[in-house]
Amino acid sequence: MFMKKPRHRVFDYLPRFYKPETDENERRKRRLGFTRQQKINRKKKSPIIWLLFVIGIIYIILKLKGIA
């Protein structure tokens, strides 16, 4: 409250265009076949499994209540 508030810093950035073809590390990763595990795991999950899981939970709830 008694101190002087700091000013916002000026950020002057000239964007550079990134070309993965020219990057040595990217070429090495592609040649060795490295991939991110998160992307692969997300693609494998199926909505059918979630649907069966929800149907199972609903069946258990109805069975415990004595309706089914």
mmCIF file of C-alpha atoms in Angstrom:
data_model
loop_
_atom_site.group_PDB
_atom_site.id
_atom_site.type_symbol
_atom_site.label_atom_id
_atom_site.label_comp_id
_atom_site.label_asym_id
_atom_site.label_seq_id
_atom_site.Cartn_x
_atom_site.Cartn_y
_atom_site.Cartn_z
ATOM 1 C CA MET A 1 0.000 0.000 0.000
ATOM 2 C CA PHE A 2 2.805 2.386 0.864
ATOM 3 C CA MET A 3 5.140 1.060 -1.787
ATOM 4 C CA LYS A 4 5.332 2.162 -5.376
ATOM 5 C CA LYS A 5 3.580 -0.252 -7.724
ATOM 6 C CA PRO A 6 5.859 -1.797 -10.332
ATOM 7 C CA ARG A 7 5.211 -0.926 -13.941
ATOM 8 C CA HIS A 8 4.397 -3.551 -16.508
ATOM 9 C CA ARG A 9 7.418 -4.646 -18.446
ATOM 10 C CA VAL A 10 7.437 -4.128 -22.162
ATOM 11 C CA PHE A 11 7.787 -7.438 -23.962
ATOM 12 C CA ASP A 12 9.141 -6.949 -27.435
ATOM 13 C CA TYR A 13 9.354 -10.310 -29.203
ATOM 14 C CA LEU A 14 9.831 -10.892 -32.876
ATOM 15 C CA PRO A 15 8.311 -14.296 -33.685
ATOM 16 C CA ARG A 16 10.485 -16.821 -35.431
ATOM 17 C CA PHE A 17 8.954 -19.565 -37.483
ATOM 18 C CA TYR A 18 9.843 -23.049 -36.271
ATOM 19 C CA LYS A 19 10.557 -25.689 -38.877
ATOM 20 C CA PRO A 20 10.815 -29.166 -37.334
ATOM 21 C CA GLU A 21 12.468 -30.482 -40.517
ATOM 22 C CA THR A 22 15.539 -28.378 -39.856
ATOM 23 C CA ASP A 23 15.759 -29.133 -36.120
ATOM 24 C CA GLU A 24 18.433 -31.741 -35.371
ATOM 25 C CA ASN A 25 16.734 -33.041 -32.208
ATOM 26 C CA GLU A 26 13.408 -33.524 -34.009
ATOM 27 C CA ARG A 27 15.130 -35.476 -36.781
ATOM 28 C CA ARG A 28 16.790 -37.738 -34.208
ATOM 29 C CA LYS A 29 13.481 -38.351 -32.415
ATOM 30 C CA ARG A 30 11.733 -39.269 -35.667
ATOM 31 C CA ARG A 31 14.566 -41.537 -36.733
ATOM 32 C CA LEU A 32 14.604 -43.374 -33.385
ATOM 33 C CA GLY A 33 10.800 -43.531 -33.246
ATOM 34 C CA PHE A 34 10.164 -41.673 -29.987
ATOM 35 C CA THR A 35 6.521 -40.821 -29.338
ATOM 36 C CA ARG A 36 4.612 -39.354 -26.422
ATOM 37 C CA GLN A 37 2.819 -41.965 -24.344
ATOM 38 C CA GLN A 38 -0.043 -39.637 -23.392
ATOM 39 C CA LYS A 39 -1.241 -39.254 -26.964
ATOM 40 C CA ILE A 40 -1.187 -43.004 -27.545
ATOM 41 C CA ASN A 41 -3.074 -43.782 -24.335
ATOM 42 C CA ARG A 42 -5.792 -41.258 -25.070
ATOM 43 C CA LYS A 43 -6.492 -42.754 -28.477
ATOM 44 C CA LYS A 44 -6.958 -46.278 -27.087
ATOM 45 C CA LYS A 45 -9.741 -45.408 -24.631
ATOM 46 C CA SER A 46 -13.120 -46.373 -25.982
ATOM 47 C CA PRO A 47 -16.468 -44.803 -25.055
ATOM 48 C CA ILE A 48 -18.015 -48.299 -25.164
ATOM 49 C CA ILE A 49 -16.085 -49.241 -22.017
ATOM 50 C CA TRP A 50 -17.459 -46.173 -20.210
ATOM 51 C CA LEU A 51 -20.978 -47.003 -21.397
ATOM 52 C CA LEU A 52 -20.710 -50.571 -20.086
ATOM 53 C CA PHE A 53 -19.324 -49.244 -16.798
ATOM 54 C CA VAL A 54 -22.244 -46.825 -16.334
ATOM 55 C CA ILE A 55 -24.797 -49.515 -17.223
ATOM 56 C CA GLY A 56 -23.162 -51.836 -14.684
ATOM 57 C CA ILE A 57 -23.328 -49.197 -11.950
ATOM 58 C CA ILE A 58 -26.999 -48.496 -12.703
ATOM 59 C CA TYR A 59 -27.774 -52.237 -12.617
ATOM 60 C CA ILE A 60 -26.037 -52.638 -9.234
ATOM 61 C CA ILE A 61 -27.945 -49.659 -7.783
ATOM 62 C CA LEU A 62 -31.275 -51.015 -9.033
ATOM 63 C CA LYS A 63 -30.425 -54.534 -7.732
ATOM 64 C CA LEU A 64 -29.640 -53.167 -4.258
ATOM 65 C CA LYS A 65 -32.918 -51.232 -4.169
ATOM 66 C CA GLY A 66 -34.811 -54.367 -5.144
ATOM 67 C CA ILE A 67 -36.322 -52.965 -8.327
ATOM 68 C CA ALA A 68 -34.523 -55.192 -10.830
#
